[in-house]
Every structure is written in C-alpha cells, then in structure tokens.
Tab-separated table of C-alpha atoms and ligand atoms in Angstrom:
chain	number	residue	atom	x	y	z
I	1	TYR	CA	1.545	7.780	25.116
I	2	ALA	CA	1.376	6.886	21.401
I	3	LYS	CA	1.650	10.614	20.722
I	4	GLU	CA	4.969	10.891	22.548
I	5	LEU	CA	6.387	7.937	20.645
I	6	ALA	CA	5.275	9.045	17.153
I	7	LYS	CA	6.203	12.713	17.542
I	8	GLY	CA	8.850	13.768	15.038
I	9	GLN	CA	9.053	10.348	13.413
I	10	HIS	CA	8.993	10.125	9.622
I	11	TRP	CA	6.317	7.815	8.195
I	12	VAL	CA	6.096	6.925	4.522
I	13	ILE	CA	2.816	5.465	3.266
I	14	THR	CA	1.984	4.196	-0.220
I	15	ALA	CA	-1.670	4.568	-1.176
I	16	GLY	CA	-4.118	4.172	-4.038
I	17	PRO	CA	-3.842	2.259	-7.292
I	18	THR	CA	-1.074	2.354	-9.871
I	19	ARG	CA	-1.602	3.045	-13.567
I	20	GLU	CA	0.349	0.975	-16.049
I	21	PRO	CA	0.565	2.705	-19.441
I	22	ILE	CA	-0.289	0.809	-22.645
I	23	ASP	CA	0.213	3.729	-25.042
I	24	PRO	CA	0.002	7.544	-24.667
I	25	VAL	CA	-3.782	7.428	-24.025
I	26	ARG	CA	-4.480	4.064	-22.330
I	27	TYR	CA	-3.578	2.255	-19.138
I	28	ILE	CA	-4.337	-0.748	-16.914
I	29	SER	CA	-5.362	-0.007	-13.336
I	30	ASN	CA	-7.611	-1.199	-10.493
I	31	HIS	CA	-10.448	0.099	-8.298
I	32	SER	CA	-8.393	1.097	-5.240
I	33	SER	CA	-9.731	4.368	-3.804
I	34	GLY	CA	-6.757	5.188	-1.569
I	35	LYS	CA	-9.103	5.694	1.395
I	36	MET	CA	-7.311	3.333	3.796
I	37	GLY	CA	-3.844	4.733	3.048
I	38	TYR	CA	-5.053	8.316	3.384
I	39	ALA	CA	-6.813	7.474	6.675
I	40	LEU	CA	-3.540	6.009	7.983
I	41	ALA	CA	-1.645	9.135	6.894
I	42	SER	CA	-4.167	11.344	8.669
I	43	ALA	CA	-4.026	9.245	11.872
I	44	ALA	CA	-0.205	9.201	11.939
I	45	SER	CA	-0.067	12.943	11.301
I	46	LYS	CA	-2.484	13.576	14.199
I	47	LEU	CA	-0.038	11.715	16.456
I	48	GLY	CA	2.680	14.183	15.437
I	49	ALA	CA	4.528	12.106	12.838
I	50	ASN	CA	5.876	13.728	9.658
I	51	VAL	CA	4.013	11.825	6.979
I	52	THR	CA	4.778	11.445	3.288
I	53	ILE	CA	2.143	9.760	1.118
I	54	ILE	CA	3.410	8.221	-2.103
I	55	SER	CA	0.120	8.331	-3.922
I	56	GLY	CA	-1.238	6.745	-7.042
I	57	PRO	CA	-4.038	8.637	-8.844
I	58	VAL	CA	-6.907	9.193	-6.378
I	59	THR	CA	-9.561	11.867	-5.926
I	60	LEU	CA	-8.924	12.399	-2.203
I	61	PRO	CA	-7.672	15.628	-0.640
I	62	THR	CA	-4.239	15.480	1.017
I	63	PRO	CA	-4.761	15.155	4.809
I	64	ASP	CA	-3.691	18.189	6.878
I	65	GLY	CA	0.008	18.331	7.569
I	66	CYS	CA	0.983	15.485	5.198
I	67	GLN	CA	3.430	15.695	2.312
I	68	ARG	CA	2.341	14.045	-0.891
I	69	VAL	CA	4.343	12.668	-3.797
I	70	ASP	CA	2.144	11.805	-6.791
I	71	VAL	CA	3.092	8.874	-9.002
I	72	GLU	CA	1.316	6.828	-11.649
I	73	SER	CA	3.162	3.608	-12.471
I	74	ALA	CA	4.452	0.929	-10.114
I	75	LEU	CA	8.001	1.635	-11.322
I	76	CYS	CA	7.691	5.297	-10.288
I	77	MET	CA	6.167	4.304	-6.929
I	78	HIS	CA	9.054	1.857	-6.433
I	79	GLU	CA	11.634	4.557	-7.181
I	80	GLN	CA	10.066	7.065	-4.764
I	81	ALA	CA	9.628	4.434	-2.037
I	82	LEU	CA	13.269	3.371	-2.207
I	83	ALA	CA	14.374	7.015	-2.155
I	84	LEU	CA	12.281	7.915	0.912
I	85	ALA	CA	12.193	4.700	2.979
I	86	PRO	CA	15.858	4.656	4.133
I	87	GLN	CA	15.233	7.844	6.196
I	88	ALA	CA	11.827	6.679	7.461
I	89	ASP	CA	10.934	5.230	10.867
I	90	VAL	CA	7.827	3.497	9.565
I	91	PHE	CA	6.888	2.381	6.039
I	92	ILE	CA	3.319	1.265	5.342
I	93	ALA	CA	2.499	-0.299	1.968
I	94	CYS	CA	-1.183	0.323	1.495
I	95	ALA	CA	-1.136	0.837	-2.275
I	96	ALA	CA	-2.812	-1.612	-4.625
I	97	VAL	CA	0.210	-1.975	-6.871
I	98	ALA	CA	-0.413	-3.569	-10.274
I	99	ASP	CA	1.256	-6.976	-10.291
I	100	TYR	CA	2.252	-6.591	-13.956
I	101	ARG	CA	3.100	-3.770	-16.355
I	102	ILE	CA	3.040	-3.632	-20.150
I	103	ALA	CA	6.307	-5.036	-21.512
I	104	GLN	CA	6.594	-2.499	-24.334
I	105	VAL	CA	4.688	0.746	-24.027
I	106	ALA	CA	3.739	2.024	-27.509
I	107	ASP	CA	5.055	5.496	-28.448
I	108	GLN	CA	1.930	6.256	-30.468
I	109	LYS	CA	-1.744	5.481	-29.939
I	110	ILE	CA	-2.389	1.863	-30.967
I	111	LYS	CA	-4.766	1.611	-33.951
I	112	LYS	CA	-7.712	-0.805	-33.993
I	113	THR	CA	-6.667	-2.446	-37.259
I	114	ASN	CA	-6.673	-6.046	-36.034
I	115	ASP	CA	-9.634	-8.053	-34.725
I	116	GLU	CA	-7.488	-9.404	-31.917
I	117	MET	CA	-4.529	-8.012	-30.111
I	118	THR	CA	-2.167	-9.341	-27.468
I	119	ILE	CA	-0.366	-7.324	-24.840
I	120	ASN	CA	2.625	-8.869	-23.111
I	121	LEU	CA	2.947	-8.162	-19.413
I	122	VAL	CA	5.987	-8.381	-17.157
I	123	LYS	CA	6.033	-8.555	-13.369
I	124	ASN	CA	6.441	-5.317	-11.417
I	125	PRO	CA	8.973	-5.102	-8.590
I	126	ASP	CA	7.570	-5.815	-5.122
I	127	ILE	CA	7.891	-2.406	-3.472
I	128	VAL	CA	7.352	-3.399	0.155
I	129	ALA	CA	9.632	-6.453	-0.146
I	130	ASP	CA	12.416	-4.260	-1.564
I	131	VAL	CA	11.971	-1.727	1.265
I	132	ALA	CA	12.225	-4.607	3.748
I	133	LYS	CA	15.585	-5.581	2.195
I	134	LEU	CA	17.143	-2.175	2.952
I	135	ALA	CA	20.100	-2.095	5.333
I	136	SER	CA	18.355	0.798	7.133
I	137	LYS	CA	14.969	-0.902	7.083
I	138	PRO	CA	12.132	1.102	8.630
I	139	PHE	CA	9.437	-0.706	10.652
I	140	THR	CA	7.703	-2.183	7.606
I	141	VAL	CA	3.989	-2.891	7.413
I	142	GLY	CA	2.200	-4.587	4.525
I	143	PHE	CA	-1.424	-5.240	3.677
I	144	ALA	CA	-2.961	-8.472	2.443
I	145	ALA	CA	-6.320	-8.496	0.705
I	146	GLU	CA	-7.532	-12.079	0.705
I	147	THR	CA	-10.732	-13.899	-0.199
I	148	GLN	CA	-10.002	-17.106	1.763
I	149	ASP	CA	-7.623	-18.523	4.408
I	150	VAL	CA	-6.797	-14.956	5.454
I	151	ALA	CA	-4.488	-15.840	8.369
I	152	THR	CA	-2.491	-18.456	6.441
I	153	TYR	CA	-1.842	-16.259	3.396
I	154	ALA	CA	-1.129	-13.179	5.514
I	155	LYS	CA	1.433	-14.965	7.702
I	156	ASP	CA	3.072	-16.417	4.615
I	157	LYS	CA	3.397	-12.890	3.148
I	158	LEU	CA	4.759	-11.533	6.431
I	159	ALA	CA	7.580	-14.086	6.361
I	160	ARG	CA	8.237	-14.112	2.597
I	161	LYS	CA	8.466	-10.314	2.310
I	162	ASN	CA	10.401	-9.928	5.603
I	163	LEU	CA	7.743	-7.569	7.040
I	164	ASP	CA	7.453	-6.507	10.679
I	165	MET	CA	3.663	-6.483	10.534
I	166	ILE	CA	0.877	-7.363	8.130
I	167	ALA	CA	-2.720	-6.145	8.172
I	168	ALA	CA	-5.065	-8.573	6.474
I	169	ASN	CA	-8.611	-8.053	5.342
I	170	ASP	CA	-11.166	-10.394	3.851
I	171	VAL	CA	-12.197	-8.624	0.648
I	172	SER	CA	-14.945	-11.174	-0.043
I	173	ALA	CA	-16.844	-9.983	3.063
I	174	GLU	CA	-19.668	-7.529	2.347
I	175	GLY	CA	-19.244	-3.858	3.295
I	176	GLN	CA	-15.522	-3.732	4.013
I	177	GLY	CA	-12.176	-3.373	2.304
I	178	PHE	CA	-11.729	-2.374	-1.329
I	179	ASN	CA	-13.396	0.946	-2.153
I	180	SER	CA	-15.614	0.742	0.956
I	181	ASP	CA	-15.755	3.344	3.759
I	182	ASN	CA	-15.388	0.609	6.376
I	183	ASN	CA	-12.824	-2.036	7.144
I	184	ALA	CA	-11.930	-4.805	9.598
I	185	LEU	CA	-8.390	-6.127	9.972
I	186	SER	CA	-6.526	-9.091	11.382
I	187	VAL	CA	-3.033	-7.882	12.174
I	188	PHE	CA	-0.070	-10.239	12.520
I	189	THR	CA	3.499	-9.877	13.702
I	190	SER	CA	5.802	-12.899	13.736
I	191	THR	CA	4.601	-13.736	17.256
I	192	GLU	CA	1.232	-12.072	17.838
I	193	GLN	CA	-2.235	-11.507	16.371
I	194	PHE	CA	-4.490	-8.471	16.945
I	195	ASP	CA	-8.025	-8.058	15.615
I	196	ILE	CA	-9.466	-4.670	14.693
I	197	SER	CA	-13.226	-5.046	14.299
I	198	LEU	CA	-15.424	-3.527	11.580
I	199	ALA	CA	-15.485	0.269	11.809
I	200	SER	CA	-14.917	3.321	9.615
I	201	LYS	CA	-11.521	3.398	7.877
I	202	GLY	CA	-10.692	6.452	10.031
I	203	GLN	CA	-11.308	4.520	13.259
I	204	VAL	CA	-9.531	1.416	11.981
I	205	ALA	CA	-6.565	3.581	10.928
I	206	GLU	CA	-6.273	5.141	14.402
I	207	GLN	CA	-6.143	1.681	15.981
I	208	LEU	CA	-3.629	0.333	13.481
I	209	VAL	CA	-1.382	3.386	13.821
I	210	SER	CA	-1.273	3.105	17.617
I	211	LEU	CA	-0.538	-0.623	17.313
I	212	ILE	CA	2.361	0.166	14.950
I	213	VAL	CA	3.736	2.760	17.362
I	214	LYS	CA	3.678	0.289	20.264
I	215	GLN	CA	5.134	-2.640	18.300
I	216	ASN	CA	7.857	-0.448	16.772
I	217	LYS	CA	8.967	0.561	20.250
I	218	LYS	CA	9.500	-3.063	21.361
M	301	C5P	O1	1.645	-9.971	-2.708
M	301	C5P	P1	0.510	-9.010	-2.517
M	301	C5P	O2	0.302	-8.099	-3.685
M	301	C5P	O3	-0.773	-9.648	-2.061
M	301	C5P	O4	0.993	-8.142	-1.278
M	301	C5P	C1	0.260	-7.042	-0.833
M	301	C5P	C2	1.181	-6.102	-0.104
M	301	C5P	O5	2.388	-5.884	-0.842
M	301	C5P	C3	0.579	-4.744	0.071
M	301	C5P	O6	1.137	-4.184	1.242
M	301	C5P	C4	1.047	-4.008	-1.174
M	301	C5P	O7	1.045	-2.611	-1.004
M	301	C5P	C5	2.442	-4.552	-1.329
M	301	C5P	N1	2.929	-4.623	-2.707
M	301	C5P	C6	3.987	-3.809	-3.114
M	301	C5P	N2	4.470	-3.900	-4.398
M	301	C5P	C7	3.934	-4.776	-5.266
M	301	C5P	C8	2.864	-5.607	-4.876
M	301	C5P	C9	2.391	-5.508	-3.595
M	301	C5P	O8	4.473	-3.008	-2.308
M	301	C5P	N3	4.425	-4.846	-6.505
C-alpha cells in the first residue's frame, strides 16, 4: 500500500553535518554521521520514490538508486534545498545544520600570532523553515534532537517552522540518536502523536517513511 503511494514521488532529504569554513584550512562542524538521513533515503527508495540526498560531508556510501548532491556549508545546503524542494513531494530535514557560520571567512590561513583570538559568528538560514514557506511546499518533515521536555519543544518547532510533521528524539538517552546505530522517535503532526520504539536506524526509517506516506495522503 505504502509502495503504491510512494512510487514515482520525488523525495528530497538533507543529511549529515555542515562544515562552516574559518579560513582555507579550518572549519567548524559537528559529530552528525548522516546515518539516519541515509537510512530514510534508502527506505524511501525501496518504496519506489525518486530520492535526492543533499548531503554534508559523511563517510557513508550512497544508497542504491538515490541521487546525491554533496555540499559543505549551510549556505550551500540552503541553496540546493530551495532549488530542489519546489518540485518535491516530500522534504525531510535530517541534517545537523550548524546554527552559526563565520561572519568573515579569511582568504589566507590565519596565523597564530596572538595569544587570544575571537571569531564572530552569524546565524545561518533555517533551511527547513524556508522550504516550509514555499508556495509549492512539499510535505515537510523536520527533526528535533532534545535533551529534555521532548514533546513540548518538538511541538513548538512544528508550529514555529510551519512543518507537517516532526520526529523528535531524546539525545540524552543512552544508545540512541546522534552517531548511534539505533534510534527511537516520537513523531508529531498538528493533531496526532506516533511513537517509534528503539530499533536500528534502518528499521526506524522504514516506519517513519511509511508514516510519512500515509499522512501525506490525508
Ligand atoms: O531548530 P533546530 O535546529 O532544533 O531544528 C532542527 C530541525 O531543523 C532539523 O530538521 C534540522 O535539519 C532543521 N534545520 C534546518 N536548518 C537550520 C537548522 C535546523 O533545516 N539552519
């Protein structure tokens, strides 16, 4: 049933970390592995969707049948997302986008002449929120990694970013979420809650993808 609905649809999924350049040899990033986003891409592709992953730097192989656009910075991920999302049926923001980027990237390698140095940061655009503002908005799904009050913060993000669905995980819980092979999710729409219990990211992805297909049909 989910297979019939997803067949031929175009899904765009952001995955992995971003890298924010400081100078030609340095950057700020985070520990996102991209595993959850890649598992979602694989699950959606198995249902017959045409999947494009907009990927930050990860060491994972591209899942069979998926297209992949490699980016480094949040600004590049933003540009690719806004180019691809208007034609998409489903957009999933699974990337761990850096909240801030370096205000002025140095042209040359910065020398260690001073004992202290200060780097000014400016806020990056919110990719998923901007996709959700599109006139031809795809069914838009965000993630929320929280360490407390998971449901409250997730529902707030759902409303504030105008998302159709949000998948929240408690990253303070042992053995799940960030960089782990397993995950558990609480999924919210504006009216409903679904719980996906602790399992491999592959199994969790299959459940989330079929939930998206069913909710998108409504
Ligand atoms: O606000 P917060 O970063 O917690 O929101 C997480 C969700 O928003 C994730 O789906 C993430 O991929 C997305 N996001 C984004 N662009 C940003 C920051 C977060 O798409 N600049």
